[in-house]
Coordinates of C-alpha atoms and ligand atoms in Angstrom, one line a residue:
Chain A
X170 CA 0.0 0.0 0.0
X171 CA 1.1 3.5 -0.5
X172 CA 2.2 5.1 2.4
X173 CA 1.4 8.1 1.9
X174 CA -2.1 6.7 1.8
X175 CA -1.9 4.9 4.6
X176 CA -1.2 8.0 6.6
X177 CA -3.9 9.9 5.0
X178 CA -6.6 7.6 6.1
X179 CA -5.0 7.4 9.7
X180 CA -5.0 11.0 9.9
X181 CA -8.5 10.8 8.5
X182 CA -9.3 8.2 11.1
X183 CA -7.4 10.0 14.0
X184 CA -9.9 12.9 12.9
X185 CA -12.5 11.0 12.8
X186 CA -12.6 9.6 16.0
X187 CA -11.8 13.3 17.8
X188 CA -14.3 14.4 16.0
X189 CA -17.1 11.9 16.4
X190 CA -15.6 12.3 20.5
X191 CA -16.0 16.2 20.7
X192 CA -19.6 15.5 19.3
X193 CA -20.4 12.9 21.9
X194 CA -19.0 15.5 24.7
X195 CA -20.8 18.5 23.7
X196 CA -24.4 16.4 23.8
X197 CA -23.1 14.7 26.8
X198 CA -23.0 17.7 28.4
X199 CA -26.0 19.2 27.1
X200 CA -27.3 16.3 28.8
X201 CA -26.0 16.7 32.2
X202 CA -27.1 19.7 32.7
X203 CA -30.6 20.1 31.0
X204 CA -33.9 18.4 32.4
X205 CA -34.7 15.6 32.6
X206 CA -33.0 15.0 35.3
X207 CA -32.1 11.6 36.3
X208 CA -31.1 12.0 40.1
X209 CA -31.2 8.4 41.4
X210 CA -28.0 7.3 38.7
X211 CA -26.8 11.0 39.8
X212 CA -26.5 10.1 43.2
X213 CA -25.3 6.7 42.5
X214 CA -22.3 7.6 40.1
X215 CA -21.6 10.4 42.9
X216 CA -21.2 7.8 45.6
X217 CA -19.4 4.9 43.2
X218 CA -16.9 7.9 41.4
X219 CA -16.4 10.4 44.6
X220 CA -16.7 8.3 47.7
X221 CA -15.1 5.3 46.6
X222 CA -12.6 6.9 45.1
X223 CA -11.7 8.7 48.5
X224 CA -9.4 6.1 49.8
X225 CA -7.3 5.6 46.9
X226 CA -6.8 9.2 46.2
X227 CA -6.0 10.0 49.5
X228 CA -3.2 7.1 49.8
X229 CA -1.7 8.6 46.5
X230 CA -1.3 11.8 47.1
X231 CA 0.3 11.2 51.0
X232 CA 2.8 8.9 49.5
X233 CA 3.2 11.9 46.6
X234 CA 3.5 14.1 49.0
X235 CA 5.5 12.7 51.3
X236 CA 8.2 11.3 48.5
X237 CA 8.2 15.1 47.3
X238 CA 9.3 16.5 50.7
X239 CA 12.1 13.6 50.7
X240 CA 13.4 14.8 47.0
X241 CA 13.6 18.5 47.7
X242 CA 15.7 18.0 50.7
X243 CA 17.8 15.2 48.8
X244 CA 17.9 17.2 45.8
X245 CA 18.5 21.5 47.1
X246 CA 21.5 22.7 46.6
X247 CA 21.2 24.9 49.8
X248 CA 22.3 24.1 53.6
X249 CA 18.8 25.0 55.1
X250 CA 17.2 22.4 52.4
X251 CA 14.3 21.9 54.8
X252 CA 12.9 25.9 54.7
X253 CA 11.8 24.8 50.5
X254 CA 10.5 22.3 51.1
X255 CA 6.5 23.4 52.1
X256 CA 7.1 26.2 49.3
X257 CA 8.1 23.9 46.4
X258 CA 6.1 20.9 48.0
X259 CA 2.8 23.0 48.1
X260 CA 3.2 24.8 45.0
X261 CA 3.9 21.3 42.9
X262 CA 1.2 19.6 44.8
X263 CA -2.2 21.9 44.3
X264 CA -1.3 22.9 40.8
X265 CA 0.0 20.1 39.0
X266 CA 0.6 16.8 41.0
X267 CA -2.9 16.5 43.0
X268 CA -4.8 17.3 39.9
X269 CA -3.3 15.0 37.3
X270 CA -2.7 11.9 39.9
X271 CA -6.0 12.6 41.2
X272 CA -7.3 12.3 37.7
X273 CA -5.2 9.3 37.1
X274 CA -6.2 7.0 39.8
X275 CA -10.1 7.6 39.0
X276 CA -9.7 7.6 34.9
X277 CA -8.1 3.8 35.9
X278 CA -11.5 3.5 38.4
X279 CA -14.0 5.0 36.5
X280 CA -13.6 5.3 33.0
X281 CA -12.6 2.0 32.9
X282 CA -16.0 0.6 34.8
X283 CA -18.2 3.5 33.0
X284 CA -16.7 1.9 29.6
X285 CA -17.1 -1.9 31.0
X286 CA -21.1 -1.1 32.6
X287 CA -22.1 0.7 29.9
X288 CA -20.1 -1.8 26.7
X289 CA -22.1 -4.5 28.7
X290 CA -25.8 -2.9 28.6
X291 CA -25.0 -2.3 24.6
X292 CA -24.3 -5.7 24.0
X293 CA -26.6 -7.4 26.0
X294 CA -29.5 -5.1 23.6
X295 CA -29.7 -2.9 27.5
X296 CA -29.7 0.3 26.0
X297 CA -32.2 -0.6 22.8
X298 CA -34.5 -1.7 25.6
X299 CA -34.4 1.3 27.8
X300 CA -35.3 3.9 24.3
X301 CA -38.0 1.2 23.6
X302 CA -39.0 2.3 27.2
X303 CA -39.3 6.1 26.6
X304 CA -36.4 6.5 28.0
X305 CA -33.4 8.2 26.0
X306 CA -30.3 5.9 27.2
X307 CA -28.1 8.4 26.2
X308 CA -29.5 11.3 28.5
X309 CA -30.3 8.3 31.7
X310 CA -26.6 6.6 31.2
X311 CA -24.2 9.7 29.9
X312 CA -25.5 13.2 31.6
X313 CA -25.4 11.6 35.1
X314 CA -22.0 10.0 35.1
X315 CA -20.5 13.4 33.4
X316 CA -22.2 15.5 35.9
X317 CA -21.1 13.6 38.8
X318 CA -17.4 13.0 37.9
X319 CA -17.5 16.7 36.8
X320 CA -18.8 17.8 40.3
X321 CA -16.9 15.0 42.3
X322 CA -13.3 15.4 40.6
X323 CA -12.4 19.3 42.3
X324 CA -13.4 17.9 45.6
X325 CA -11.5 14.9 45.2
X326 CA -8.9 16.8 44.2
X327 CA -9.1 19.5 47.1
X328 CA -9.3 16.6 49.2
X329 CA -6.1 15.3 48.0
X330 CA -3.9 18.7 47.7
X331 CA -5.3 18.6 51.8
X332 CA -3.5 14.8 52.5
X333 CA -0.8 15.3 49.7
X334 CA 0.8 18.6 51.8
X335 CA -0.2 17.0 55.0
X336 CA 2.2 13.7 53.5
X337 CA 4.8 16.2 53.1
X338 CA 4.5 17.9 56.7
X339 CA 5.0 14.2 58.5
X340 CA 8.1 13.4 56.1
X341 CA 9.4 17.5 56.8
X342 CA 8.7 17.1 60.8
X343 CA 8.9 13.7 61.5
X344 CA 12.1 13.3 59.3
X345 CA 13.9 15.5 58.8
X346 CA 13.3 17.9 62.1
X347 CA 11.2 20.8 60.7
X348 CA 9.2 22.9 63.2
X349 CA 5.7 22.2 62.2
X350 CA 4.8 26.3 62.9
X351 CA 8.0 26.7 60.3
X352 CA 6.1 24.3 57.9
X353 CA 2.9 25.1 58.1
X354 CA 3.4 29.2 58.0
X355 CA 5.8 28.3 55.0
X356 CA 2.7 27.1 53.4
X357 CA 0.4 29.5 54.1
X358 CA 2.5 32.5 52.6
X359 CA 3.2 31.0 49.7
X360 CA 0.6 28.8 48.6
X361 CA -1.8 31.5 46.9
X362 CA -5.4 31.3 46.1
X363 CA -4.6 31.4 42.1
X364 CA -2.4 27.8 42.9
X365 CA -5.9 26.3 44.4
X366 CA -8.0 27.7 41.7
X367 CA -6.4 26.7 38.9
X368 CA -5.7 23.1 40.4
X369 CA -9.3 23.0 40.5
X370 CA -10.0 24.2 37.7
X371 CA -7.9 21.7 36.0
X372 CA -9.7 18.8 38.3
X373 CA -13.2 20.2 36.7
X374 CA -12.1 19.4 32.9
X375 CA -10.3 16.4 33.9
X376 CA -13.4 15.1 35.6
X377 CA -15.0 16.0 32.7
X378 CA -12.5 14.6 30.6
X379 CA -13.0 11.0 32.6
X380 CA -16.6 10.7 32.1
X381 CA -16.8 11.3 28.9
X382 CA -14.1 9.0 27.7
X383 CA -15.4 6.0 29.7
X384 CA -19.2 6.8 28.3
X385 CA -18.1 7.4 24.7
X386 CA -16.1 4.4 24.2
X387 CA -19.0 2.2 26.5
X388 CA -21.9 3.6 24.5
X389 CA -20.0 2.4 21.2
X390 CA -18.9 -0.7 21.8
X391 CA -19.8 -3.8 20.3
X392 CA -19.0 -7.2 19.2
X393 CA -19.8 -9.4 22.8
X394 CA -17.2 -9.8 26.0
X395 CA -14.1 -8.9 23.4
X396 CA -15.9 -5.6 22.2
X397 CA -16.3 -4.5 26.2
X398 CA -12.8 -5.4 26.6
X399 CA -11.7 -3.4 23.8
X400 CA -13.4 -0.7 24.7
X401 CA -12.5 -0.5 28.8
X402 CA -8.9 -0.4 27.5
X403 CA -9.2 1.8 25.2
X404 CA -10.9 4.2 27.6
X405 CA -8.7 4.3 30.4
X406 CA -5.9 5.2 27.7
X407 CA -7.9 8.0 25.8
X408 CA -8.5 9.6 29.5
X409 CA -5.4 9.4 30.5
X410 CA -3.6 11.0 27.6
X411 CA -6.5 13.3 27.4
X412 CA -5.5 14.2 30.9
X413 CA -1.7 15.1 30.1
X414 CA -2.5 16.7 27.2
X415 CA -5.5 19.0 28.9
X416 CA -3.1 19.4 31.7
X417 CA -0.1 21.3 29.4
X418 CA -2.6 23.3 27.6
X419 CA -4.6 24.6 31.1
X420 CA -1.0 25.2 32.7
X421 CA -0.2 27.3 29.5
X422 CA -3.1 29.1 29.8
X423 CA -2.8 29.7 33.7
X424 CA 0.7 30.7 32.9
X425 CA 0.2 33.3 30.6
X426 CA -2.5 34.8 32.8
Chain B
X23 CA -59.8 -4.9 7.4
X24 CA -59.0 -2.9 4.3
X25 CA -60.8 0.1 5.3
X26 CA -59.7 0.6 8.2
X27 CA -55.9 2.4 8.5
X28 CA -53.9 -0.4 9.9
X29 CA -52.3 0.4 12.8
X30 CA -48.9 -1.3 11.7
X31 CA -47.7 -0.8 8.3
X32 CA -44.8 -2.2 6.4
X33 CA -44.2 -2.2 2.6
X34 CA -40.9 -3.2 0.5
X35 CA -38.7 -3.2 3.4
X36 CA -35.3 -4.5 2.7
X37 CA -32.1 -4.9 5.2
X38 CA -29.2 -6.0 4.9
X39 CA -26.1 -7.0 6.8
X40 CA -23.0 -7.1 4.3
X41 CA -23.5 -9.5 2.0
X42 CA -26.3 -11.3 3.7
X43 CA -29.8 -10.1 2.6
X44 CA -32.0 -10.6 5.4
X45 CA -35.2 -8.9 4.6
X46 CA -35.7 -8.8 1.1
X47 CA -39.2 -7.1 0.4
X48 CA -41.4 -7.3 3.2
X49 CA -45.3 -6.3 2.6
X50 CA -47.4 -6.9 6.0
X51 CA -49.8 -4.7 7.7
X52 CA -51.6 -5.4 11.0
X53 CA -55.0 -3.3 12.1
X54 CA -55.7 -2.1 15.2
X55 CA -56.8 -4.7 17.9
X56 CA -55.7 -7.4 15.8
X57 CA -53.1 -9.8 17.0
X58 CA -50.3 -11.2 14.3
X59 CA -48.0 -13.9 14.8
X60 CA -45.0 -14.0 12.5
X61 CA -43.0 -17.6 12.3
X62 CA -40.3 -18.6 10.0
X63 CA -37.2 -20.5 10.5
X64 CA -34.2 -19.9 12.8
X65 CA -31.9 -16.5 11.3
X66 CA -34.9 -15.6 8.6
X67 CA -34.5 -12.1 10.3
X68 CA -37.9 -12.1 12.5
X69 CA -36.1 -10.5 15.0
X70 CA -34.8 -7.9 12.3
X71 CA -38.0 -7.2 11.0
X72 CA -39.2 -5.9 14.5
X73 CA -36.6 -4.2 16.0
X74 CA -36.7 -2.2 12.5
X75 CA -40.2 -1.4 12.9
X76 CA -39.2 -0.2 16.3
X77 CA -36.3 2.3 15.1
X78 CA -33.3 -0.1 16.4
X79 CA -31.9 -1.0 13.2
X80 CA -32.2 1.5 9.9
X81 CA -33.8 -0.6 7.5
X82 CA -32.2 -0.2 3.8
X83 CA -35.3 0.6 1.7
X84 CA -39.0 0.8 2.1
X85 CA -41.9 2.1 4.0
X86 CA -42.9 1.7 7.8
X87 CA -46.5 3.2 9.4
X88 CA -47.3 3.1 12.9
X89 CA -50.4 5.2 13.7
X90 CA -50.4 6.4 9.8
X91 CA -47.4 8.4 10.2
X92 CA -43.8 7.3 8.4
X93 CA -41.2 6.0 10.8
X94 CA -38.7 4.9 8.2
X95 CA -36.6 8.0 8.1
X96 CA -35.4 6.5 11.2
X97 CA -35.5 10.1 13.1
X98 CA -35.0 10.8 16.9
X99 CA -38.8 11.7 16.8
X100 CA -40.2 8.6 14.8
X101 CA -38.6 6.5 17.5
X102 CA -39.7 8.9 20.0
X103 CA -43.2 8.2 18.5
X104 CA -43.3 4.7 18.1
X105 CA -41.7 4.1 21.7
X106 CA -44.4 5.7 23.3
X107 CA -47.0 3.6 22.3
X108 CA -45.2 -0.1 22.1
X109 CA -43.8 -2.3 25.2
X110 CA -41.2 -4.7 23.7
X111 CA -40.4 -7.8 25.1
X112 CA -37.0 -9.0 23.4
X113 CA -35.9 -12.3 22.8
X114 CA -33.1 -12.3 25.2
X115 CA -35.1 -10.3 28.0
X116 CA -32.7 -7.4 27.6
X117 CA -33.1 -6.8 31.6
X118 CA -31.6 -3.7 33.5
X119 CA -29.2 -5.8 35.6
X120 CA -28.0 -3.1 37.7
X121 CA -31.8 -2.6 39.0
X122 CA -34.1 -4.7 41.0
X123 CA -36.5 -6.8 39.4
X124 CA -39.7 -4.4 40.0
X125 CA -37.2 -1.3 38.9
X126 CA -36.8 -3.4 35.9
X127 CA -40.7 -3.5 35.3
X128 CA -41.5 -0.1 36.7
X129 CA -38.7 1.5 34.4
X130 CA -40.7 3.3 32.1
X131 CA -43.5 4.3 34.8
X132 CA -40.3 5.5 36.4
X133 CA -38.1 7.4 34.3
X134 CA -40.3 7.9 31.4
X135 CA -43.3 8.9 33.1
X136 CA -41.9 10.3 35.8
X137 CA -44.0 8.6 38.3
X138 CA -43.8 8.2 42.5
X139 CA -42.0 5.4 43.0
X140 CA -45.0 3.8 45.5
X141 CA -47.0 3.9 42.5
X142 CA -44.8 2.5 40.5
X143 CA -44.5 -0.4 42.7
X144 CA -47.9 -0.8 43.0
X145 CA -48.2 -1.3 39.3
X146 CA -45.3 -3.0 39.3
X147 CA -46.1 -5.8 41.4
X148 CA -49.6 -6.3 39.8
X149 CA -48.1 -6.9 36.7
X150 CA -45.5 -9.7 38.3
X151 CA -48.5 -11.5 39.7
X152 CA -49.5 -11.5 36.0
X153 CA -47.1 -13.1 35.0
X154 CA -47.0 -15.5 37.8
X155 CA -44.1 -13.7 40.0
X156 CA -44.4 -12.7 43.5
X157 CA -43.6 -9.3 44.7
X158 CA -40.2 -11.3 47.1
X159 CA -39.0 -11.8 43.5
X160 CA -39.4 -8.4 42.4
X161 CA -36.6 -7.4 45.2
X162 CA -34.1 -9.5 43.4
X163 CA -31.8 -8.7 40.7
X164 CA -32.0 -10.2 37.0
X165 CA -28.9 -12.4 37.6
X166 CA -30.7 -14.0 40.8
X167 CA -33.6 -15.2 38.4
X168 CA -33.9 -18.7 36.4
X169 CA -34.1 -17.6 32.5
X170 CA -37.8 -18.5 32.2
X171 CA -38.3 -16.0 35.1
X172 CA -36.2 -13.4 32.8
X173 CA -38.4 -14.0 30.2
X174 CA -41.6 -13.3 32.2
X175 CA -39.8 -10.2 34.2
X176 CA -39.8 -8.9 30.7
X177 CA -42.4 -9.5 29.4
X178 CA -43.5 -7.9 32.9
X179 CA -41.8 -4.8 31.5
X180 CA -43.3 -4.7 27.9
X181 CA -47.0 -4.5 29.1
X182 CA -46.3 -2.5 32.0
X183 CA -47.0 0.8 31.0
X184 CA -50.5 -0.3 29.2
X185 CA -49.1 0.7 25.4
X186 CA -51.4 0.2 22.2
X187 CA -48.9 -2.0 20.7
X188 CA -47.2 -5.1 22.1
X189 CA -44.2 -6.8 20.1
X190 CA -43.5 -10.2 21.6
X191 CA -39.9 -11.8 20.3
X192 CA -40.3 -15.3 21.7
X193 CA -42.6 -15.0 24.7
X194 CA -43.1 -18.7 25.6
X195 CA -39.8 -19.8 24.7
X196 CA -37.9 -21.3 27.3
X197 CA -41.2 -21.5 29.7
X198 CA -42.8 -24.5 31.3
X199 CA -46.0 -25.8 28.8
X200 CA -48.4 -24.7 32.1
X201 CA -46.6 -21.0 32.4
X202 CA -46.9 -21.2 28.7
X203 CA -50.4 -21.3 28.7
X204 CA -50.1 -18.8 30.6
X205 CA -48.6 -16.4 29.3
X206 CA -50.7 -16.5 26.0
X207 CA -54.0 -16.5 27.7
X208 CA -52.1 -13.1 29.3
X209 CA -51.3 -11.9 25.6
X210 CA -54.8 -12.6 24.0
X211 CA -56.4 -10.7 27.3
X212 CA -54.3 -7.5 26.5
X213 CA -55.3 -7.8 22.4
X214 CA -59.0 -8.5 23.9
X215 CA -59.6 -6.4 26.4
X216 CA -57.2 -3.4 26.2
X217 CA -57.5 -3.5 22.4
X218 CA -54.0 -3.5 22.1
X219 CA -52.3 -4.0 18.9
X220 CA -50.1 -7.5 19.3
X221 CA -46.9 -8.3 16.9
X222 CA -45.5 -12.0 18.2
X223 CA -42.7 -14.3 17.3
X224 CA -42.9 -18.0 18.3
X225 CA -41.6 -21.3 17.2
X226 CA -44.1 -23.0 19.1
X227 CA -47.6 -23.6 16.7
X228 CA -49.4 -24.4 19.6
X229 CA -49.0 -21.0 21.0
X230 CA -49.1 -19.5 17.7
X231 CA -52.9 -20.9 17.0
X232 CA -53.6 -19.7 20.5
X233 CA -52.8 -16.2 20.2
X234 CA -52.7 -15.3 16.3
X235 CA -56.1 -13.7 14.5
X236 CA -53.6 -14.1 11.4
X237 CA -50.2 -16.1 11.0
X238 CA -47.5 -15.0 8.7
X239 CA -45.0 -16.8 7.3
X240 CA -41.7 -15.2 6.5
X241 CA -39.1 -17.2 4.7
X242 CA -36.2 -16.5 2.8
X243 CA -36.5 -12.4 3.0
X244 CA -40.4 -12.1 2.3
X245 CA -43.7 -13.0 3.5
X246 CA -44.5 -16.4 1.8
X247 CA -47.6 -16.7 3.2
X248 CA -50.3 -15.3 5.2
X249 CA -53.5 -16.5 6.7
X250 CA -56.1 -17.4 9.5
X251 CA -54.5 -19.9 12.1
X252 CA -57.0 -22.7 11.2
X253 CA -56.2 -22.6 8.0
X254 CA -52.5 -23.2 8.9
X255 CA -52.8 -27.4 8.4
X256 CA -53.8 -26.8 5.5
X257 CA -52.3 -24.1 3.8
X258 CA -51.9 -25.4 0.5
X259 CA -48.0 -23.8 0.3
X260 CA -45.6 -26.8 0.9
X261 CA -43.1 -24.8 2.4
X262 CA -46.2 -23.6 5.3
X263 CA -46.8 -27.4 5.5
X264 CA -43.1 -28.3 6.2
X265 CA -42.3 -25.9 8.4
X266 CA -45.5 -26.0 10.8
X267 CA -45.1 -29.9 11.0
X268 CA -41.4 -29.9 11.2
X269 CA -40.2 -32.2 8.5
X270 CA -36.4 -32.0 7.9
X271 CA -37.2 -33.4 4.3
X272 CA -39.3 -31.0 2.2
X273 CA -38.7 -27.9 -0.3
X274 CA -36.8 -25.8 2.6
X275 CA -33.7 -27.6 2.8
X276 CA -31.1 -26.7 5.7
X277 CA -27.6 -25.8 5.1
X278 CA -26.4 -28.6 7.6
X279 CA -24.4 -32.0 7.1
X280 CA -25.1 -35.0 8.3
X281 CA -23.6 -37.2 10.3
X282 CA -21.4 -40.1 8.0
X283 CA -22.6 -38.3 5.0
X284 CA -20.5 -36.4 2.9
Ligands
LIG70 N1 -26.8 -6.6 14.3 C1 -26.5 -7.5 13.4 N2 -25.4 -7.5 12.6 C2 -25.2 -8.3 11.6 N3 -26.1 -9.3 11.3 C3 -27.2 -9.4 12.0 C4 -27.5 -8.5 13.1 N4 -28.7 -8.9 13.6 C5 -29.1 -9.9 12.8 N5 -28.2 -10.3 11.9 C6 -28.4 -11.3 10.9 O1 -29.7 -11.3 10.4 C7 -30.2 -12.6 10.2 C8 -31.6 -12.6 10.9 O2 -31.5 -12.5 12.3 P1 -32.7 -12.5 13.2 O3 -32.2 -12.3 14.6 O4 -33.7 -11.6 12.8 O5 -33.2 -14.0 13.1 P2 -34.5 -14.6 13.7 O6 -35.5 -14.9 12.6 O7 -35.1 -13.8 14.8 O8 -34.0 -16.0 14.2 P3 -34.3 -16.8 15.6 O9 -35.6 -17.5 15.4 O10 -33.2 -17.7 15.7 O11 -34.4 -15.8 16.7 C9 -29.2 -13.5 10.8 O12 -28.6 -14.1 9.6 C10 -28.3 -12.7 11.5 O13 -27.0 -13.2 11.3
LIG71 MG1 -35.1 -13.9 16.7

């Protein structure tokens, strides 16, 4: 085959797909936040993506956190190592590292059981019985799980910046002998409200991001058990680089600002 | 029958998956009231042919009426439309297994209709005992069920919400000759007494007889043959004749070896 060719019709694929993606986010939001609204599948996604995910968010950001404060001390070039470390720990923490692990650890939870739950109704004819019911699967499955990961993800992420910093305080005090009034000061005056924001920020699309990922390749799958398969992997993927790459072109944007 | 709009519809409708020509022309109407029961051999796209009517799968060419209005453009609206009015029971139950059984039947009443979930219940229960299911079963989950219960759970679901038109994709199959019974005395009471509209699929002729005001035969893409159940013995179309008395030899010949011959 010509490869020329065969790069044109990857591109054209490549396209495709972000295009036929970008489609399925704009109606999936549309659907999350226009009646009729679903609440009981609300409430449930909220518990099953934000509650659940609580413990295993919390777990990686204090061994982030903690494994930060050990670097900057191993790694500064200056004899009072220990005064950086709240300012560089705190700073790395609630803008880039507590959003985009956060983000991580539930794209691997949730996108992957969005794409799995949702692959399985398809195939098993779930989702032609529910709009033979009057009911538009794409509004009862797709605009709860985006709203709730949308809503849950900044509070996750709050949530973890809170454990992450509070890793790095027991590694700073317990460690390596900081004061804890040194620590904790050090934090307040230089973690601004701009850091949090745009963490959060960040934690919003990314939430976003994750939902609609694990619904778009769910609602499309096909082809039995290997189909469902197919399509959980491929979601947690497509979220995750989705992730990185939203990531670099929010901090550009918050850095310009 | 003629002057009357039929409630359901279909001329020239052709599908295809790839290469394989499932419906190849399909004429077939159904007036209001009126119970039909489709039968044809295993793959001869029965299933296809409903599931089109209902907007699940765009058909190729040809026309579809429910009501008198065109569904075939295959809109948001026309499914919409046709939703509204029709409970369908599929042939492998199709259940919400993340919900409780009664959840499962209520669903409509529920998120469709936007109804208190007491009365949803309520309903929901009477229409288990209907199908001979007590209301401890509808606290269950799908995967807790036998798959004759399944099949009753659903069809549970189809006739929940009172619509005008029932499609039926193997309701008996799978069920005990007693629950059987049954169920189609449960499917001619709806067509009787509601009025209701029925489209069924069955292998079994003895159910078929039971339930059908008319019989239609689909074979090989189109409607081969169409009539009252008692004239079924004797239809006078060979292929009718095979088929309803199950001979392996006859003018429909299965793709299928057998054994020691080559
Ligand atoms: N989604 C699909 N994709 C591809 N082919 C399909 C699809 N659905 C059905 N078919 C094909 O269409 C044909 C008819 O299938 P259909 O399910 O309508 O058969 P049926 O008459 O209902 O058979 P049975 O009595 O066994 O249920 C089969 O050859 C099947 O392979
Ligand atoms: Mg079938």
């Amino acid at each position: 085959m010509n490869p020329i060719a065969a790069i044109g019709r990857l591109s054209l694929d490549i396209f495709g797909e972000i295009g036929r993606m970008t489609t399925f986010a704009v109606e999936g939001a549309l659907a999350a936040v226009t009646p009729p609204f679903y609440w009981r599948p609300f409430l449930q996604s909220l518990a099953r993506i934000g509650y659940a995910s609580l413990p295993v968010v919390g777990l990686t950001a204090i061994f982030t956190g903690g494994a930060l404060a050990l670097n900057i001390y191993e790694g500064s070039i200056f004899p009072d190592a220990n005064a950086f470390i709240p300012q560089i720990l705190g700073v790395s923490i609630v803008r880039e590292l507590g959003p985009v692990l956060a983000s991580l650890m539930v794209a691997g939870r949730c996108s992957s059981a969005m794409a799995a739950e949702i692959g399985a109704m398809r195939v098993t004819q779930q989702i032609d019985a529910m709009s033979t019911l009057s009911v538009n699967p794409f509004r009862y499955l797709v605009g709860p799980r985006i709203l709730a990961t949308t809503i849950a993800m900044p509070i996750l992420v709050l949530i973890a910046d809170i454990i992450g910093v509070y890793g790095g305080y027991l590694v700073s005090v317990y460690l390596l002998d900081m004061s804890a009034p040194i620590y904790i000061n050090a934090l307040i005056d230089f973690i601004s409200h701009d850091d949090v924001t745009s963490g959060l920020i960040k934690a919003t699309v990314f939430g976003f991001l994750i939902a609609v990922t694990g619904c778009y390749y769910g609602y499309r799958s096909g082809g039995g058990a290997t189909g469902v398969g197919n399509a959980t992997r491929t979601a947690v993927v497509a979220a995750a680089v989705l992730i990185f790459a939203a990531n670099y072109a929010l901090t550009s944007l918050f850095v310009d600002f | 029958m003629s002057e009357q709009t039929a409630k359901i519809e279909i001329s020239g409708l052709h599908k295809s998956f790839g290469a394989n020509h499932v419906l190849r022309g399909i004429d077939l109407d159904v007036a209001p009231g009126k119970s039909l029961v489709v039968i044809g051999g295993s793959g001869s796209g029965k299933s296809v042919l409903l599931k089109s009517v209902l907007g699940l799968i765009k058909p190729d060419r040809g026309t579809m009426k429910v009501d008198g209005r065109d569904v075939a453009r295959h809109s948001a609206s026309d499914k919409k439309f046709v939703a509204e009015q029709t409970g369908m029971l599929f042939q492998g139950s199709a259940l919400f297994d993340s919900l409780t059984v009664w959840e499962n039947v209520a669903f409509r009443l529920l998120y469709g209709e936007h109804k208190s979930r007491t009365k949803s219940k309520d309903k929901a229960i009477d229409c288990l005992a209907q199908v001979g299911l007590t209301a401890e079963v509808g606290e269950l989950r799908p995967s807790e069920l036998s798959g004759g219960m399944q099949k009753r759970v659903s069809l549970a679901r189809a006739i929940a919400a009172d619509p005008q038109i029932l499609f039926f994709d193997e309701p008996t199959t799978g069920l005990d000759p007693i629950m059987s019974d049954v169920i189609n005395n449960l499917i001619v009471d709806r067509v009787k007494a509601i009025g209701a509209t029925a489209v069924s699929i069955t292998h079994d002729m003895k159910s078929a007889c039971k339930i059908a005001d008319e019989i239609a035969m689909l074979y090989q893409g189109v409607i081969i043959w169409r009539g009252p159940p008692d004239e079924l013995e004797d239809s006078g179309n060979p292929m009718v004749d095979q088929f309803v008395h199950g001979r392996a030899d006859g003018p429909i010949q299965m793709q299928v070896r057998r054994y020691g011959k080559k």
